[in-house]
PDB file of C-alpha atoms in Angstrom:
ATOM      1  CA  MET K   1       0.961 -23.147 -17.426  1.00 52.00           C
ATOM      2  CA  ASP K   2      -2.260 -24.833 -16.062  1.00 59.00           C
ATOM      3  CA  ILE K   3      -3.716 -23.714 -12.741  1.00 65.00           C
ATOM      4  CA  LYS K   4      -5.683 -26.117 -10.817  1.00 69.00           C
ATOM      5  CA  PRO K   5      -9.255 -25.405 -10.129  1.00 68.00           C
ATOM      6  CA  ASP K   6      -8.968 -25.239  -6.375  1.00 74.00           C
ATOM      7  CA  THR K   7      -6.001 -22.914  -6.757  1.00 75.00           C
ATOM      8  CA  SER K   8      -7.886 -20.647  -9.170  1.00 80.00           C
ATOM      9  CA  ALA K   9     -10.764 -20.362  -6.645  1.00 83.00           C
ATOM     10  CA  ARG K  10      -8.422 -19.686  -3.712  1.00 85.00           C
ATOM     11  CA  MET K  11      -6.904 -16.885  -5.722  1.00 87.00           C
ATOM     12  CA  ARG K  12     -10.328 -15.633  -6.790  1.00 90.00           C
ATOM     13  CA  ARG K  13     -11.221 -15.274  -2.934  1.00 91.00           C
ATOM     14  CA  PHE K  14      -8.388 -12.912  -2.355  1.00 92.00           C
ATOM     15  CA  ILE K  15      -9.081 -10.959  -5.587  1.00 93.00           C
ATOM     16  CA  GLU K  16     -12.700 -10.401  -4.552  1.00 95.00           C
ATOM     17  CA  GLY K  17     -11.510  -9.400  -1.082  1.00 95.00           C
ATOM     18  CA  ALA K  18      -9.199  -6.800  -2.635  1.00 95.00           C
ATOM     19  CA  GLU K  19     -12.165  -5.360  -4.713  1.00 96.00           C
ATOM     20  CA  LEU K  20     -14.208  -5.185  -1.455  1.00 97.00           C
ATOM     21  CA  ILE K  21     -11.457  -3.401   0.403  1.00 96.00           C
ATOM     22  CA  HIS K  22     -10.845  -0.799  -2.388  1.00 97.00           C
ATOM     23  CA  SER K  23     -14.609  -0.243  -2.556  1.00 97.00           C
ATOM     24  CA  ASN K  24     -14.593   0.430   1.293  1.00 97.00           C
ATOM     25  CA  ALA K  25     -11.530   2.763   0.862  1.00 97.00           C
ATOM     26  CA  ALA K  26     -13.324   4.780  -1.875  1.00 98.00           C
ATOM     27  CA  ALA K  27     -16.476   5.014   0.311  1.00 98.00           C
ATOM     28  CA  LEU K  28     -14.311   6.288   3.203  1.00 98.00           C
ATOM     29  CA  TYR K  29     -12.769   8.953   0.944  1.00 98.00           C
ATOM     30  CA  ASP K  30     -16.336  10.122  -0.071  1.00 98.00           C
ATOM     31  CA  GLU K  31     -17.390  10.375   3.578  1.00 98.00           C
ATOM     32  CA  ALA K  32     -14.317  12.227   4.422  1.00 98.00           C
ATOM     33  CA  GLN K  33     -15.134  14.763   1.781  1.00 97.00           C
ATOM     34  CA  ILE K  34     -18.481  15.242   3.207  1.00 97.00           C
ATOM     35  CA  LEU K  35     -16.995  15.915   6.574  1.00 97.00           C
ATOM     36  CA  GLY K  36     -14.546  18.348   5.026  1.00 96.00           C
ATOM     37  CA  GLN K  37     -17.293  20.246   3.254  1.00 96.00           C
ATOM     38  CA  THR K  38     -18.898  20.921   6.746  1.00 96.00           C
ATOM     39  CA  GLY K  39     -15.697  22.303   8.244  1.00 96.00           C
ATOM     40  CA  ALA K  40     -14.945  19.006  10.255  1.00 97.00           C
ATOM     41  CA  PHE K  41     -11.442  18.918   9.078  1.00 97.00           C
ATOM     42  CA  ALA K  42      -9.971  16.817  11.816  1.00 97.00           C
ATOM     43  CA  ARG K  43     -12.461  14.028  11.355  1.00 97.00           C
ATOM     44  CA  ALA K  44     -12.137  14.378   7.631  1.00 97.00           C
ATOM     45  CA  ALA K  45      -8.325  13.773   7.980  1.00 97.00           C
ATOM     46  CA  VAL K  46      -8.965  10.688  10.161  1.00 97.00           C
ATOM     47  CA  LEU K  47     -11.140   9.170   7.517  1.00 97.00           C
ATOM     48  CA  HIS K  48      -8.688   9.856   4.940  1.00 97.00           C
ATOM     49  CA  GLN K  49      -5.926   8.142   6.869  1.00 95.00           C
ATOM     50  CA  ILE K  50      -8.123   5.038   7.548  1.00 96.00           C
ATOM     51  CA  SER K  51      -8.997   4.960   3.726  1.00 97.00           C
ATOM     52  CA  MET K  52      -5.241   4.894   3.023  1.00 95.00           C
ATOM     53  CA  GLU K  53      -4.755   2.056   5.529  1.00 94.00           C
ATOM     54  CA  GLU K  54      -7.392   0.141   3.629  1.00 94.00           C
ATOM     55  CA  CYS K  55      -5.549   0.942   0.395  1.00 93.00           C
ATOM     56  CA  SER K  56      -2.506  -0.927   1.824  1.00 90.00           C
ATOM     57  CA  LYS K  57      -4.345  -4.036   2.226  1.00 92.00           C
ATOM     58  CA  VAL K  58      -5.066  -4.144  -1.575  1.00 91.00           C
ATOM     59  CA  GLU K  59      -1.386  -4.406  -2.235  1.00 85.00           C
ATOM     60  CA  THR K  60      -1.010  -6.912   0.439  1.00 88.00           C
ATOM     61  CA  LEU K  61      -3.553  -9.163  -1.102  1.00 90.00           C
ATOM     62  CA  GLY K  62      -1.880  -8.590  -4.571  1.00 86.00           C
ATOM     63  CA  ALA K  63       1.251 -10.086  -3.063  1.00 83.00           C
ATOM     64  CA  VAL K  64      -0.779 -12.993  -1.729  1.00 88.00           C
ATOM     65  CA  VAL K  65      -2.145 -13.550  -5.279  1.00 87.00           C
ATOM     66  CA  VAL K  66       1.294 -13.570  -6.832  1.00 82.00           C
ATOM     67  CA  SER K  67       2.428 -15.992  -4.164  1.00 81.00           C
ATOM     68  CA  ILE K  68      -0.336 -18.368  -5.008  1.00 83.00           C
ATOM     69  CA  LEU K  69       0.688 -18.053  -8.758  1.00 79.00           C
ATOM     70  CA  GLY K  70       4.189 -19.083  -7.661  1.00 74.00           C
ATOM     71  CA  GLY K  71       2.761 -22.177  -5.886  1.00 76.00           C
ATOM     72  CA  LYS K  72       3.332 -20.953  -2.433  1.00 78.00           C
ATOM     73  CA  GLU K  73       1.174 -21.445   0.603  1.00 80.00           C
ATOM     74  CA  VAL K  74      -0.670 -18.478   2.134  1.00 81.00           C
ATOM     75  CA  ASP K  75       0.067 -17.705   5.785  1.00 84.00           C
ATOM     76  CA  GLU K  76      -3.499 -16.611   6.784  1.00 86.00           C
ATOM     77  CA  ALA K  77      -2.563 -15.996  10.405  1.00 89.00           C
ATOM     78  CA  SER K  78       0.118 -13.608   9.317  1.00 87.00           C
ATOM     79  CA  LEU K  79      -2.292 -12.011   6.954  1.00 88.00           C
ATOM     80  CA  THR K  80      -4.873 -11.438   9.617  1.00 88.00           C
ATOM     81  CA  LYS K  81      -2.144  -9.953  11.834  1.00 89.00           C
ATOM     82  CA  LYS K  82      -1.099  -7.569   8.996  1.00 87.00           C
ATOM     83  CA  PHE K  83      -4.621  -6.406   8.374  1.00 88.00           C
ATOM     84  CA  ARG K  84      -4.997  -5.251  12.013  1.00 89.00           C
ATOM     85  CA  ASP K  85      -1.524  -3.787  12.427  1.00 88.00           C
ATOM     86  CA  HIS K  86      -1.596   0.063  11.740  1.00 87.00           C
ATOM     87  CA  LYS K  87       2.150   0.215  11.642  1.00 88.00           C
ATOM     88  CA  ALA K  88       2.359  -2.523   9.052  1.00 85.00           C
ATOM     89  CA  LYS K  89      -0.161  -0.711   6.900  1.00 89.00           C
ATOM     90  CA  ASN K  90       1.572   2.610   7.082  1.00 87.00           C
ATOM     91  CA  TYR K  91       4.949   0.998   6.396  1.00 86.00           C
ATOM     92  CA  ALA K  92       3.457  -0.623   3.317  1.00 83.00           C
ATOM     93  CA  ASN K  93       2.119   2.709   2.306  1.00 84.00           C
ATOM     94  CA  ALA K  94       5.294   4.434   2.515  1.00 84.00           C
ATOM     95  CA  TYR K  95       6.420   2.448  -0.661  1.00 80.00           C
ATOM     96  CA  ASN K  96       3.769   4.479  -2.638  1.00 76.00           C
ATOM     97  CA  ALA K  97       5.012   7.830  -1.338  1.00 78.00           C
ATOM     98  CA  GLU K  98       7.290  10.034  -3.350  1.00 79.00           C
ATOM     99  CA  PRO K  99      11.055   9.259  -2.507  1.00 81.00           C
ATOM    100  CA  THR K 100      12.868  11.802  -0.283  1.00 86.00           C
ATOM    101  CA  GLY K 101      15.475  13.955  -1.724  1.00 89.00           C
ATOM    102  CA  GLU K 102      18.073  12.061   0.235  1.00 90.00           C
ATOM    103  CA  GLU K 103      16.901   8.815  -1.270  1.00 86.00           C
ATOM    104  CA  ARG K 104      16.747   9.944  -4.739  1.00 87.00           C
ATOM    105  CA  SER K 105      20.140  11.388  -4.527  1.00 88.00           C
ATOM    106  CA  ALA K 106      21.573   8.097  -3.329  1.00 84.00           C
ATOM    107  CA  ARG K 107      19.819   6.195  -6.032  1.00 80.00           C
ATOM    108  CA  GLU K 108      21.296   8.524  -8.675  1.00 84.00           C
ATOM    109  CA  ASN K 109      24.657   7.774  -7.102  1.00 84.00           C
ATOM    110  CA  HIS K 110      24.010   4.086  -7.236  1.00 81.00           C
ATOM    111  CA  ASP K 111      24.663   4.066  -3.508  1.00 83.00           C
ATOM    112  CA  TRP K 112      21.959   1.368  -2.759  1.00 79.00           C
ATOM    113  CA  GLU K 113      22.882   0.973   0.981  1.00 84.00           C
ATOM    114  CA  ALA K 114      22.331   4.694   1.552  1.00 86.00           C
ATOM    115  CA  ALA K 115      19.107   4.736  -0.525  1.00 82.00           C
ATOM    116  CA  HIS K 116      17.809   1.770   1.668  1.00 82.00           C
ATOM    117  CA  ALA K 117      18.712   3.513   4.919  1.00 88.00           C
ATOM    118  CA  ALA K 118      17.184   6.786   3.775  1.00 88.00           C
ATOM    119  CA  PHE K 119      13.979   4.853   2.819  1.00 87.00           C
ATOM    120  CA  LYS K 120      13.849   2.940   6.150  1.00 89.00           C
ATOM    121  CA  LYS K 121      14.108   6.324   7.942  1.00 91.00           C
ATOM    122  CA  PHE K 122      11.311   7.821   5.841  1.00 89.00           C
ATOM    123  CA  GLN K 123       9.165   4.720   6.327  1.00 88.00           C
ATOM    124  CA  SER K 124       9.382   5.205  10.174  1.00 91.00           C
ATOM    125  CA  ASP K 125       8.745   8.866   9.935  1.00 90.00           C
ATOM    126  CA  PHE K 126       5.813   8.292   7.575  1.00 87.00           C
ATOM    127  CA  HIS K 127       4.138   5.910  10.066  1.00 90.00           C
ATOM    128  CA  LYS K 128       4.669   8.336  13.048  1.00 91.00           C
ATOM    129  CA  ASN K 129       3.270  11.300  11.142  1.00 91.00           C
ATOM    130  CA  LYS K 130       0.143   9.477   9.731  1.00 91.00           C
ATOM    131  CA  ASN K 131      -0.480   7.911  13.065  1.00 90.00           C
ATOM    132  CA  ALA K 132      -0.085  11.183  14.900  1.00 92.00           C
ATOM    133  CA  ILE K 133      -2.599  12.833  12.484  1.00 93.00           C
ATOM    134  CA  LYS K 134      -5.154  10.171  13.115  1.00 93.00           C
ATOM    135  CA  ASN K 135      -4.841  10.306  16.946  1.00 93.00           C
ATOM    136  CA  ALA K 136      -4.807  14.118  16.983  1.00 93.00           C
ATOM    137  CA  GLY K 137      -8.061  14.104  14.937  1.00 95.00           C
ATOM    138  CA  LEU K 138      -9.897  11.829  17.263  1.00 94.00           C
ATOM    139  CA  TYR K 139      -8.703  12.643  20.945  1.00 96.00           C
ATOM    140  CA  VAL K 140      -8.251  15.609  23.135  1.00 96.00           C
ATOM    141  CA  ASP K 141      -4.450  15.711  24.159  1.00 92.00           C
ATOM    142  CA  TYR K 142      -2.567  17.173  27.111  1.00 93.00           C
ATOM    143  CA  VAL K 143       0.502  19.072  25.987  1.00 89.00           C
ATOM    144  CA  ASP K 144       2.646  21.281  28.003  1.00 91.00           C
ATOM    145  CA  GLY K 145       0.083  21.806  30.760  1.00 93.00           C
ATOM    146  CA  ALA K 146      -2.732  22.408  28.332  1.00 94.00           C
ATOM    147  CA  PHE K 147      -5.682  20.551  26.922  1.00 96.00           C
ATOM    148  CA  VAL K 148      -5.721  20.564  23.065  1.00 94.00           C
ATOM    149  CA  ALA K 149      -8.767  19.538  21.056  1.00 95.00           C
ATOM    150  CA  PRO K 150      -8.658  17.850  17.621  1.00 95.00           C
ATOM    151  CA  VAL K 151     -10.289  21.056  16.143  1.00 93.00           C
ATOM    152  CA  ASP K 152      -7.350  23.155  17.209  1.00 92.00           C
ATOM    153  CA  THR K 153      -4.657  20.556  16.244  1.00 93.00           C
ATOM    154  CA  VAL K 154      -5.681  19.294  12.677  1.00 95.00           C
ATOM    155  CA  THR K 155      -5.983  22.119  10.227  1.00 95.00           C
ATOM    156  CA  GLU K 156      -7.722  22.427   6.952  1.00 96.00           C
ATOM    157  CA  ALA K 157      -4.268  22.277   5.167  1.00 96.00           C
ATOM    158  CA  THR K 158      -3.459  19.045   6.934  1.00 95.00           C
ATOM    159  CA  ALA K 159      -6.746  17.527   5.923  1.00 96.00           C
ATOM    160  CA  PHE K 160      -6.213  18.715   2.436  1.00 97.00           C
ATOM    161  CA  ALA K 161      -2.779  17.086   2.189  1.00 95.00           C
ATOM    162  CA  CYS K 162      -4.370  13.802   3.480  1.00 95.00           C
ATOM    163  CA  MET K 163      -6.993  14.034   0.914  1.00 97.00           C
ATOM    164  CA  GLN K 164      -4.558  14.527  -1.941  1.00 95.00           C
ATOM    165  CA  LEU K 165      -2.354  11.576  -0.874  1.00 94.00           C
ATOM    166  CA  ASN K 166      -5.405   9.430  -0.372  1.00 95.00           C
ATOM    167  CA  ALA K 167      -6.623  10.263  -3.843  1.00 96.00           C
ATOM    168  CA  ASP K 168      -3.341   9.169  -5.290  1.00 92.00           C
ATOM    169  CA  PHE K 169      -3.458   5.897  -3.348  1.00 92.00           C
ATOM    170  CA  LEU K 170      -6.920   5.322  -4.561  1.00 94.00           C
ATOM    171  CA  ARG K 171      -5.872   5.834  -8.107  1.00 92.00           C
ATOM    172  CA  ARG K 172      -3.052   3.427  -7.755  1.00 87.00           C
ATOM    173  CA  GLY K 173      -5.490   1.030  -6.150  1.00 89.00           C
ATOM    174  CA  GLU K 174      -7.785   1.150  -9.184  1.00 90.00           C
ATOM    175  CA  ASP K 175      -4.868   0.194 -11.457  1.00 85.00           C
ATOM    176  CA  PHE K 176      -4.043  -2.590  -9.179  1.00 85.00           C
ATOM    177  CA  ILE K 177      -7.571  -3.871  -9.077  1.00 91.00           C
ATOM    178  CA  ARG K 178      -7.592  -4.025 -12.818  1.00 88.00           C
ATOM    179  CA  LEU K 179      -4.330  -5.864 -12.761  1.00 84.00           C
ATOM    180  CA  LEU K 180      -5.850  -8.487 -10.226  1.00 88.00           C
ATOM    181  CA  GLY K 181      -8.857  -8.892 -12.472  1.00 88.00           C
ATOM    182  CA  ARG K 182      -6.679  -9.764 -15.314  1.00 85.00           C
ATOM    183  CA  ILE K 183      -4.794 -12.320 -13.199  1.00 85.00           C
ATOM    184  CA  GLY K 184      -8.090 -13.741 -12.179  1.00 84.00           C
ATOM    185  CA  ALA K 185      -9.274 -14.135 -15.715  1.00 84.00           C
ATOM    186  CA  GLU K 186      -5.913 -15.514 -17.206  1.00 82.00           C
ATOM    187  CA  PRO K 187      -4.157 -17.118 -14.147  1.00 80.00           C
ATOM    188  CA  GLY K 188      -1.944 -19.505 -16.371  1.00 79.00           C
ATOM    189  CA  ARG K 189      -0.707 -16.568 -18.501  1.00 79.00           C
ATOM    190  CA  TYR K 190       0.331 -14.441 -15.373  1.00 76.00           C
ATOM    191  CA  ALA K 191       1.864 -17.563 -13.814  1.00 77.00           C
ATOM    192  CA  ARG K 192       4.185 -17.750 -16.806  1.00 76.00           C
ATOM    193  CA  VAL K 193       4.919 -13.963 -16.219  1.00 71.00           C
ATOM    194  CA  PHE K 194       5.893 -14.792 -12.729  1.00 72.00           C
ATOM    195  CA  GLY K 195       8.098 -17.577 -13.677  1.00 70.00           C
ATOM    196  CA  ALA K 196       9.736 -15.490 -16.397  1.00 69.00           C
ATOM    197  CA  PHE K 197      10.536 -12.748 -13.853  1.00 66.00           C
ATOM    198  CA  LEU K 198      12.240 -15.317 -11.480  1.00 62.00           C
ATOM    199  CA  SER K 199      14.155 -16.795 -14.251  1.00 64.00           C
ATOM    200  CA  ASN K 200      15.629 -13.303 -15.101  1.00 59.00           C
ATOM    201  CA  THR K 201      19.112 -13.589 -13.653  1.00 49.00           C
ATOM    202  CA  GLN K 202      19.834  -9.782 -13.732  1.00 50.00           C
ATOM    203  CA  ALA K 203      16.716  -9.119 -11.780  1.00 55.00           C
ATOM    204  CA  MET K 204      17.424 -11.776  -9.216  1.00 51.00           C
ATOM    205  CA  GLN K 205      20.955 -10.491  -8.775  1.00 50.00           C
ATOM    206  CA  LEU K 206      19.737  -6.984  -7.977  1.00 51.00           C
ATOM    207  CA  MET K 207      17.321  -8.610  -5.290  1.00 49.00           C
ATOM    208  CA  ASP K 208      20.179 -10.791  -3.895  1.00 49.00           C
ATOM    209  CA  GLY K 209      19.915 -10.769  -0.048  1.00 46.00           C
ATOM    210  CA  LEU K 210      16.188  -9.785  -0.065  1.00 45.00           C
ATOM    211  CA  GLY K 211      13.570 -12.079   1.594  1.00 46.00           C
ATOM    212  CA  ALA K 212      10.846 -13.868  -0.301  1.00 47.00           C
ATOM    213  CA  GLU K 213       8.279 -11.234   0.607  1.00 50.00           C
ATOM    214  CA  ALA K 214      10.505  -8.407  -0.636  1.00 53.00           C
ATOM    215  CA  VAL K 215      10.951 -10.360  -3.929  1.00 54.00           C
ATOM    216  CA  ILE K 216       7.223 -10.803  -4.380  1.00 57.00           C
ATOM    217  CA  GLU K 217       6.723  -6.982  -3.508  1.00 60.00           C
ATOM    218  CA  ALA K 218       9.133  -6.120  -6.370  1.00 61.00           C
ATOM    219  CA  ILE K 219       7.382  -8.372  -8.729  1.00 62.00           C
ATOM    220  CA  VAL K 220       4.005  -6.904  -7.856  1.00 64.00           C
ATOM    221  CA  GLU K 221       5.364  -3.464  -8.182  1.00 63.00           C
ATOM    222  CA  GLN K 222       6.679  -4.102 -11.550  1.00 63.00           C
ATOM    223  CA  MET K 223       3.530  -5.572 -12.916  1.00 61.00           C
ATOM    224  CA  ARG K 224       1.606  -2.584 -11.531  1.00 60.00           C
ATOM    225  CA  SER K 225       4.063  -0.148 -13.104  1.00 62.00           C
ATOM    226  CA  GLN K 226       3.548  -1.726 -16.393  1.00 58.00           C
ATOM    227  CA  ILE K 227      -0.324  -1.372 -16.031  1.00 53.00           C
ATOM    228  CA  GLU K 228       0.123   2.404 -15.176  1.00 56.00           C
ATOM    229  CA  ALA K 229       2.446   3.031 -18.038  1.00 57.00           C
ATOM    230  CA  SER K 230      -0.088   1.516 -20.461  1.00 53.00           C
ATOM    231  CA  ARG K 231      -2.842   3.913 -19.276  1.00 54.00           C
TER     232      ARG K 231
END
């Protein structure tokens, strides 16, 4: 499948943006480590959280690139909004977290409705938790008649947990950047992969009722999983 030069150039712009974002996320991780080594655990946790939010933008751009391969237009206004929406970024990152026991059990029982409900609850809780850590690590709060400073709220254990999760997101991001590089080098080949997926009747039946964005996310996730499996 031939890709027009203007389409290829547009796709390359988003791939380069993803590379820039991932580099920034990695730099934030390194700076968080420096803060953690000085005992500034609250601020370290904040930078790890911001780094994770950057990681989510890499996946968002991956979906954009796949959309371009499928001949779809890019809603750049919506993309800008997503980039600035902390909730949207945390909700996207929830897809990369380990499934809860409730969701895993529902999947094993092929109860897809219950699995979906369990994930949506986790997604909401994930956002609230990560946003709370970021706020607690930056601002003095007033709780139950007392003022509470970040240093008294965000512990070393919390910062360490954020660091571990961030490291995992960055690792996934590295795989994804490699995948985007391959797409940029061989857009025609990956456009055929995209078309083959959409022609897979069984896959489309499993995704029946999902919106176009959810279908694209599923394709992106499958492509990334294949990259990770080949490591």
